[in-house]
């Protein structure tokens, strides 16, 4: 299955979507790498600020935990930092620290900010961890800008280095600057004023602080101690260091090139806007890799999903979690697959999958529900109005209509009649049903588990089976009793009467 990956949350991920090829080569590497190539670039330390609550989200969950296309906000920021290969990648956590820690990738080192005293305090806490490091660039990134690209971060650092200044801040001119710090730049000094502390004149400024900064380590260390909380929120503002550093060793702005990246998330409507952009990026990446998406508007594919080429995704489809789709599949319309694997050439139409596996060339739906532990073999079929749970359906076997099959093992080339139901639960325990190769059940068969239907056995319509049926026998009735050999079958366990199993 030639699949490609767009982004895997919290692991060896790369965000491919919006990057033109070759971008990461333009990004400065860490000192270790560059020195081994004869360079002398000082090292970069990255700090992601993720300790805040995110009051404007009106949520019980910390803001950075809110997901976009299935991945927590903070993970996008971390993914954008990874290609820079920072010497250390610190994440300041605080509000719901344990939950945030739980979503972070291995590379991220967490630092606890006990009390959320402001962005300045968050950086102060991170600097304590970096004690002893005298030289290098500290790249500080707010955790709520999920659209920021590795390219922008790389350019910010490069620009900062080549300008030889004490601090560089990423800025943009926005049509709607509301809620963001306004930037006043003047001859090597940058001052940022928060909206709530701004004068009416300052509020009219449309140049805003995007919350991404490159600092000389020595400068920020020195300046951070001089920040006070004399402001509207009685917080330590990181932004105050810019003025302090600017007066000593110059601070400059760097303008964001692609304004799409300026979609920061402070409330739910901004969350939806950013997610929409990411959703389109993900779809575009799949389409570039050879996946047909019939209706991008109604197709939702999470960042972690993989899809093979020449697969067609039909409208109204949701592919989520660790779902992996092979090549040459047809998925949808209206497929909703979570943590589900679909092998090459399979079809899934108007169906729901949860932790299921669909074999090569198998067909599912319309209107099937595959629950966790369902494994369909190659060319198997689960058809209309069937629910399957914790069950293996062997190669070429069919569960075509109106069935519930739970906790079962179905061999190869078996055929379950319409309305065949496993009675797998006695109210206390779950029991298993085994159905042999080439077995056939009539319509409305009830299989009272635990029970085994032998290879090539045949059940009459309406049978209620509470005892094992030997291979190759025909059984009928309630409870089903064996009356003779199965139609067209000798009483031979090894025989596989494939021809008669369709129906
Ligand atoms: C901040 C900037 C503002 C800028 C905006 C961009 C300051 C004072 N202001 O404002 O100029 O336009 O970001 O988004 O920095 N955090 C902590 N610990 C804290 C407080 C915050 O880790 O004690 C983290 C938050 O989790 C968040 C980030 O810092 O990821 C920014 O915090 P937030 O409260 O959203 O800052 P803004 O008020 O938006
Ligand atoms: Ca913010």
mmCIF file of N, CA and C and ligand atoms in Angstrom, residues 48-56 63-64 73 92-95 113 115-123 141-145 177 179-183 192-197 208-213 231 233 235-240 264-266, ligand 1:
data_model
loop_
_atom_site.group_PDB
_atom_site.id
_atom_site.type_symbol
_atom_site.label_atom_id
_atom_site.label_comp_id
_atom_site.label_asym_id
_atom_site.label_seq_id
_atom_site.Cartn_x
_atom_site.Cartn_y
_atom_site.Cartn_z
ATOM 1 N N UNK A 48 7.806 26.725 23.771
ATOM 2 C CA UNK A 48 6.401 26.876 23.414
ATOM 3 C C UNK A 48 5.644 27.241 24.689
ATOM 4 N N UNK A 49 4.878 28.319 24.650
ATOM 5 C CA UNK A 49 4.108 28.728 25.832
ATOM 6 C C UNK A 49 2.729 28.074 25.768
ATOM 7 N N UNK A 50 2.473 27.195 26.716
ATOM 8 C CA UNK A 50 1.225 26.419 26.654
ATOM 9 C C UNK A 50 0.629 26.224 28.041
ATOM 10 N N UNK A 51 0.894 27.167 28.950
ATOM 11 C CA UNK A 51 0.429 26.979 30.320
ATOM 12 C C UNK A 51 -0.892 27.687 30.606
ATOM 13 N N UNK A 52 -1.302 28.554 29.686
ATOM 14 C CA UNK A 52 -2.486 29.375 29.951
ATOM 15 C C UNK A 52 -3.782 28.574 29.901
ATOM 16 N N UNK A 53 -4.828 29.202 30.408
ATOM 17 C CA UNK A 53 -6.130 28.544 30.434
ATOM 18 C C UNK A 53 -6.867 28.779 29.132
ATOM 19 N N UNK A 54 -6.721 29.988 28.603
ATOM 20 C CA UNK A 54 -7.459 30.334 27.396
ATOM 21 C C UNK A 54 -8.879 30.719 27.745
ATOM 22 N N UNK A 55 -8.996 31.728 28.584
ATOM 23 C CA UNK A 55 -10.291 32.139 29.126
ATOM 24 C C UNK A 55 -11.359 32.344 28.056
ATOM 25 N N UNK A 56 -10.930 32.939 26.926
ATOM 26 C CA UNK A 56 -11.919 33.280 25.901
ATOM 27 C C UNK A 56 -12.485 32.059 25.167
ATOM 28 N N UNK A 63 -6.782 25.713 26.505
ATOM 29 C CA UNK A 63 -6.912 26.097 25.088
ATOM 30 C C UNK A 63 -6.050 25.249 24.163
ATOM 31 N N UNK A 64 -4.796 25.006 24.559
ATOM 32 C CA UNK A 64 -3.878 24.315 23.640
ATOM 33 C C UNK A 64 -4.264 22.852 23.417
ATOM 34 N N UNK A 73 -4.030 21.622 19.349
ATOM 35 C CA UNK A 73 -3.417 22.841 18.837
ATOM 36 C C UNK A 73 -1.908 22.901 19.063
ATOM 37 N N UNK A 92 6.226 25.036 28.029
ATOM 38 C CA UNK A 92 5.816 25.482 29.361
ATOM 39 C C UNK A 92 4.365 25.068 29.562
ATOM 40 N N UNK A 93 4.139 24.229 30.571
ATOM 41 C CA UNK A 93 2.793 23.764 30.868
ATOM 42 C C UNK A 93 2.379 24.268 32.246
ATOM 43 N N UNK A 94 1.087 24.322 32.482
ATOM 44 C CA UNK A 94 0.606 24.826 33.769
ATOM 45 C C UNK A 94 -0.835 24.393 33.956
ATOM 46 N N UNK A 95 -1.731 25.124 33.314
ATOM 47 C CA UNK A 95 -3.136 24.756 33.387
ATOM 48 C C UNK A 95 -3.311 23.356 32.789
ATOM 49 N N UNK A 113 4.988 25.747 34.883
ATOM 50 C CA UNK A 113 4.770 27.100 35.404
ATOM 51 C C UNK A 113 3.634 26.971 36.413
ATOM 52 N N UNK A 115 2.076 28.934 38.570
ATOM 53 C CA UNK A 115 0.986 29.910 38.542
ATOM 54 C C UNK A 115 1.068 30.664 37.229
ATOM 55 N N UNK A 116 -0.068 30.874 36.595
ATOM 56 C CA UNK A 116 -0.044 31.536 35.300
ATOM 57 C C UNK A 116 -0.001 33.046 35.490
ATOM 58 N N UNK A 117 1.225 33.525 35.674
ATOM 59 C CA UNK A 117 1.413 34.936 35.980
ATOM 60 C C UNK A 117 1.686 35.770 34.736
ATOM 61 N N UNK A 118 1.526 35.148 33.568
ATOM 62 C CA UNK A 118 1.715 35.896 32.323
ATOM 63 C C UNK A 118 2.788 35.282 31.443
ATOM 64 N N UNK A 119 2.814 35.753 30.183
ATOM 65 C CA UNK A 119 3.753 35.186 29.212
ATOM 66 C C UNK A 119 5.209 35.458 29.609
ATOM 67 N N UNK A 120 5.433 36.580 30.260
ATOM 68 C CA UNK A 120 6.793 36.892 30.706
ATOM 69 C C UNK A 120 7.251 35.908 31.761
ATOM 70 N N UNK A 121 6.357 35.580 32.666
ATOM 71 C CA UNK A 121 6.688 34.621 33.717
ATOM 72 C C UNK A 121 6.929 33.228 33.120
ATOM 73 N N UNK A 122 6.155 32.894 32.100
ATOM 74 C CA UNK A 122 6.321 31.584 31.458
ATOM 75 C C UNK A 122 7.730 31.453 30.867
ATOM 76 N N UNK A 123 8.202 32.511 30.239
ATOM 77 C CA UNK A 123 9.547 32.477 29.661
ATOM 78 C C UNK A 123 10.612 32.457 30.761
ATOM 79 N N UNK A 141 7.495 30.741 21.176
ATOM 80 C CA UNK A 141 6.323 30.585 20.323
ATOM 81 C C UNK A 141 5.083 30.396 21.193
ATOM 82 N N UNK A 142 4.096 31.248 21.017
ATOM 83 C CA UNK A 142 2.823 31.024 21.720
ATOM 84 C C UNK A 142 2.215 29.720 21.225
ATOM 85 N N UNK A 143 1.552 29.020 22.118
ATOM 86 C CA UNK A 143 1.002 27.710 21.748
ATOM 87 C C UNK A 143 -0.308 27.777 20.999
ATOM 88 N N UNK A 144 -0.763 28.975 20.653
ATOM 89 C CA UNK A 144 -2.103 29.077 20.066
ATOM 90 C C UNK A 144 -2.101 29.582 18.638
ATOM 91 N N UNK A 145 -0.988 29.308 17.924
ATOM 92 C CA UNK A 145 -0.921 29.662 16.502
ATOM 93 C C UNK A 145 -0.693 28.416 15.661
ATOM 94 N N UNK A 177 -7.444 43.718 13.805
ATOM 95 C CA UNK A 177 -6.389 43.469 14.793
ATOM 96 C C UNK A 177 -6.934 43.196 16.203
ATOM 97 N N UNK A 179 -8.047 42.244 19.764
ATOM 98 C CA UNK A 179 -7.599 41.247 20.736
ATOM 99 C C UNK A 179 -6.086 41.068 20.780
ATOM 100 N N UNK A 180 -5.376 41.597 19.791
ATOM 101 C CA UNK A 180 -3.934 41.364 19.737
ATOM 102 C C UNK A 180 -3.139 42.588 20.179
ATOM 103 N N UNK A 181 -1.905 42.334 20.580
ATOM 104 C CA UNK A 181 -1.018 43.427 20.963
ATOM 105 C C UNK A 181 -0.640 44.240 19.736
ATOM 106 N N UNK A 182 -0.700 45.581 19.871
ATOM 107 C CA UNK A 182 -0.359 46.451 18.751
ATOM 108 C C UNK A 182 1.131 46.793 18.814
ATOM 109 N N UNK A 183 1.733 46.917 17.637
ATOM 110 C CA UNK A 183 3.177 47.102 17.547
ATOM 111 C C UNK A 183 3.523 48.535 17.168
ATOM 112 N N UNK A 192 5.295 46.966 22.352
ATOM 113 C CA UNK A 192 4.015 46.315 22.095
ATOM 114 C C UNK A 192 3.056 46.678 23.212
ATOM 115 N N UNK A 193 1.899 47.120 22.786
ATOM 116 C CA UNK A 193 0.919 47.504 23.788
ATOM 117 C C UNK A 193 -0.306 46.602 23.632
ATOM 118 N N UNK A 194 -0.687 46.005 24.742
ATOM 119 C CA UNK A 194 -1.856 45.121 24.721
ATOM 120 C C UNK A 194 -3.104 45.959 24.504
ATOM 121 N N UNK A 195 -4.094 45.343 23.872
ATOM 122 C CA UNK A 195 -5.292 46.103 23.526
ATOM 123 C C UNK A 195 -5.899 46.793 24.746
ATOM 124 N N UNK A 196 -5.963 46.032 25.841
ATOM 125 C CA UNK A 196 -6.641 46.620 27.008
ATOM 126 C C UNK A 196 -5.854 47.762 27.648
ATOM 127 N N UNK A 197 -4.539 47.828 27.342
ATOM 128 C CA UNK A 197 -3.716 48.899 27.886
ATOM 129 C C UNK A 197 -3.510 50.033 26.877
ATOM 130 N N UNK A 208 0.219 43.994 14.236
ATOM 131 C CA UNK A 208 0.037 43.265 15.497
ATOM 132 C C UNK A 208 1.183 42.297 15.782
ATOM 133 N N UNK A 209 1.297 41.964 17.054
ATOM 134 C CA UNK A 209 2.265 40.980 17.545
ATOM 135 C C UNK A 209 1.648 39.591 17.417
ATOM 136 N N UNK A 210 2.329 38.696 16.710
ATOM 137 C CA UNK A 210 1.786 37.349 16.511
ATOM 138 C C UNK A 210 2.238 36.369 17.594
ATOM 139 N N UNK A 211 3.038 36.858 18.534
ATOM 140 C CA UNK A 211 3.408 35.973 19.647
ATOM 141 C C UNK A 211 4.539 35.013 19.311
ATOM 142 N N UNK A 212 5.393 35.400 18.375
ATOM 143 C CA UNK A 212 6.576 34.588 18.039
ATOM 144 C C UNK A 212 7.799 35.491 18.069
ATOM 145 N N UNK A 213 8.808 35.066 18.790
ATOM 146 C CA UNK A 213 9.947 35.944 19.013
ATOM 147 C C UNK A 213 11.252 35.160 18.936
ATOM 148 N N UNK A 231 0.202 46.581 34.664
ATOM 149 C CA UNK A 231 -0.625 46.657 33.450
ATOM 150 C C UNK A 231 -2.041 46.198 33.762
ATOM 151 N N UNK A 233 -3.735 43.626 33.273
ATOM 152 C CA UNK A 233 -4.031 42.272 33.736
ATOM 153 C C UNK A 233 -3.192 41.886 34.954
ATOM 154 N N UNK A 235 -0.222 41.171 35.008
ATOM 155 C CA UNK A 235 0.572 40.002 34.618
ATOM 156 C C UNK A 235 1.967 40.443 34.216
ATOM 157 N N UNK A 236 2.882 39.490 34.156
ATOM 158 C CA UNK A 236 4.194 39.775 33.593
ATOM 159 C C UNK A 236 4.101 39.552 32.089
ATOM 160 N N UNK A 237 4.198 40.638 31.357
ATOM 161 C CA UNK A 237 4.082 40.572 29.897
ATOM 162 C C UNK A 237 5.443 40.295 29.263
ATOM 163 N N UNK A 238 5.537 39.247 28.503
ATOM 164 C CA UNK A 238 6.770 38.980 27.757
ATOM 165 C C UNK A 238 7.075 40.141 26.818
ATOM 166 N N UNK A 239 6.020 40.705 26.285
ATOM 167 C CA UNK A 239 6.192 41.765 25.281
ATOM 168 C C UNK A 239 6.985 42.958 25.825
ATOM 169 N N UNK A 240 6.970 43.134 27.136
ATOM 170 C CA UNK A 240 7.706 44.267 27.716
ATOM 171 C C UNK A 240 9.217 44.145 27.530
ATOM 172 N N UNK A 264 -4.538 33.140 14.635
ATOM 173 C CA UNK A 264 -4.311 32.680 16.000
ATOM 174 C C UNK A 264 -5.651 32.279 16.591
ATOM 175 N N UNK A 265 -5.599 31.441 17.618
ATOM 176 C CA UNK A 265 -6.847 30.958 18.191
ATOM 177 C C UNK A 265 -7.009 31.458 19.620
ATOM 178 N N UNK A 266 -8.003 32.287 19.814
ATOM 179 C CA UNK A 266 -8.341 32.717 21.173
ATOM 180 C C UNK A 266 -9.761 32.321 21.560
HETATM 181 C C1 LIG B 1 -0.180 37.550 23.683
HETATM 182 C C2 LIG B 1 0.650 38.800 23.524
HETATM 183 C C3 LIG B 1 0.019 39.698 22.477
HETATM 184 C C4 LIG B 1 -0.070 38.959 21.170
HETATM 185 C C5 LIG B 1 -0.805 37.647 21.352
HETATM 186 C C6 LIG B 1 -0.692 36.804 20.121
HETATM 187 C C7 LIG B 1 1.541 39.134 25.759
HETATM 188 C C8 LIG B 1 1.509 39.969 26.971
HETATM 189 N N1 LIG B 1 0.707 39.478 24.795
HETATM 190 O O1 LIG B 1 -1.457 37.952 24.153
HETATM 191 O O2 LIG B 1 0.782 40.887 22.308
HETATM 192 O O3 LIG B 1 -0.719 39.747 20.193
HETATM 193 O O4 LIG B 1 -0.242 36.878 22.424
HETATM 194 O O5 LIG B 1 -1.412 35.624 20.308
HETATM 195 O O6 LIG B 1 2.338 38.228 25.674
HETATM 196 N N2 LIG B 1 0.731 31.451 28.574
HETATM 197 C C9 LIG B 1 1.509 30.767 29.486
HETATM 198 N N3 LIG B 1 1.567 31.217 30.773
HETATM 199 C C10 LIG B 1 0.916 32.322 31.188
HETATM 200 C C11 LIG B 1 0.128 33.032 30.246
HETATM 201 C C12 LIG B 1 0.063 32.577 28.951
HETATM 202 O O7 LIG B 1 2.124 29.748 29.157
HETATM 203 O O8 LIG B 1 1.048 32.656 32.367
HETATM 204 C C13 LIG B 1 0.651 30.952 27.184
HETATM 205 C C14 LIG B 1 -0.751 30.594 26.749
HETATM 206 O O9 LIG B 1 -1.037 29.219 27.009
HETATM 207 C C15 LIG B 1 -0.743 30.886 25.256
HETATM 208 C C16 LIG B 1 0.320 31.961 25.122
HETATM 209 O O10 LIG B 1 1.070 31.960 26.316
HETATM 210 O O11 LIG B 1 -0.363 29.792 24.491
HETATM 211 C C17 LIG B 1 -0.298 33.320 24.901
HETATM 212 O O12 LIG B 1 -1.134 33.600 25.982
HETATM 213 P P1 LIG B 1 -2.456 34.426 25.805
HETATM 214 O O13 LIG B 1 -3.061 34.626 27.125
HETATM 215 O O14 LIG B 1 -3.280 33.862 24.726
HETATM 216 O O15 LIG B 1 -1.834 35.818 25.332
HETATM 217 P P2 LIG B 1 -2.633 36.978 24.655
HETATM 218 O O16 LIG B 1 -3.401 37.700 25.682
HETATM 219 O O17 LIG B 1 -3.354 36.468 23.478
#
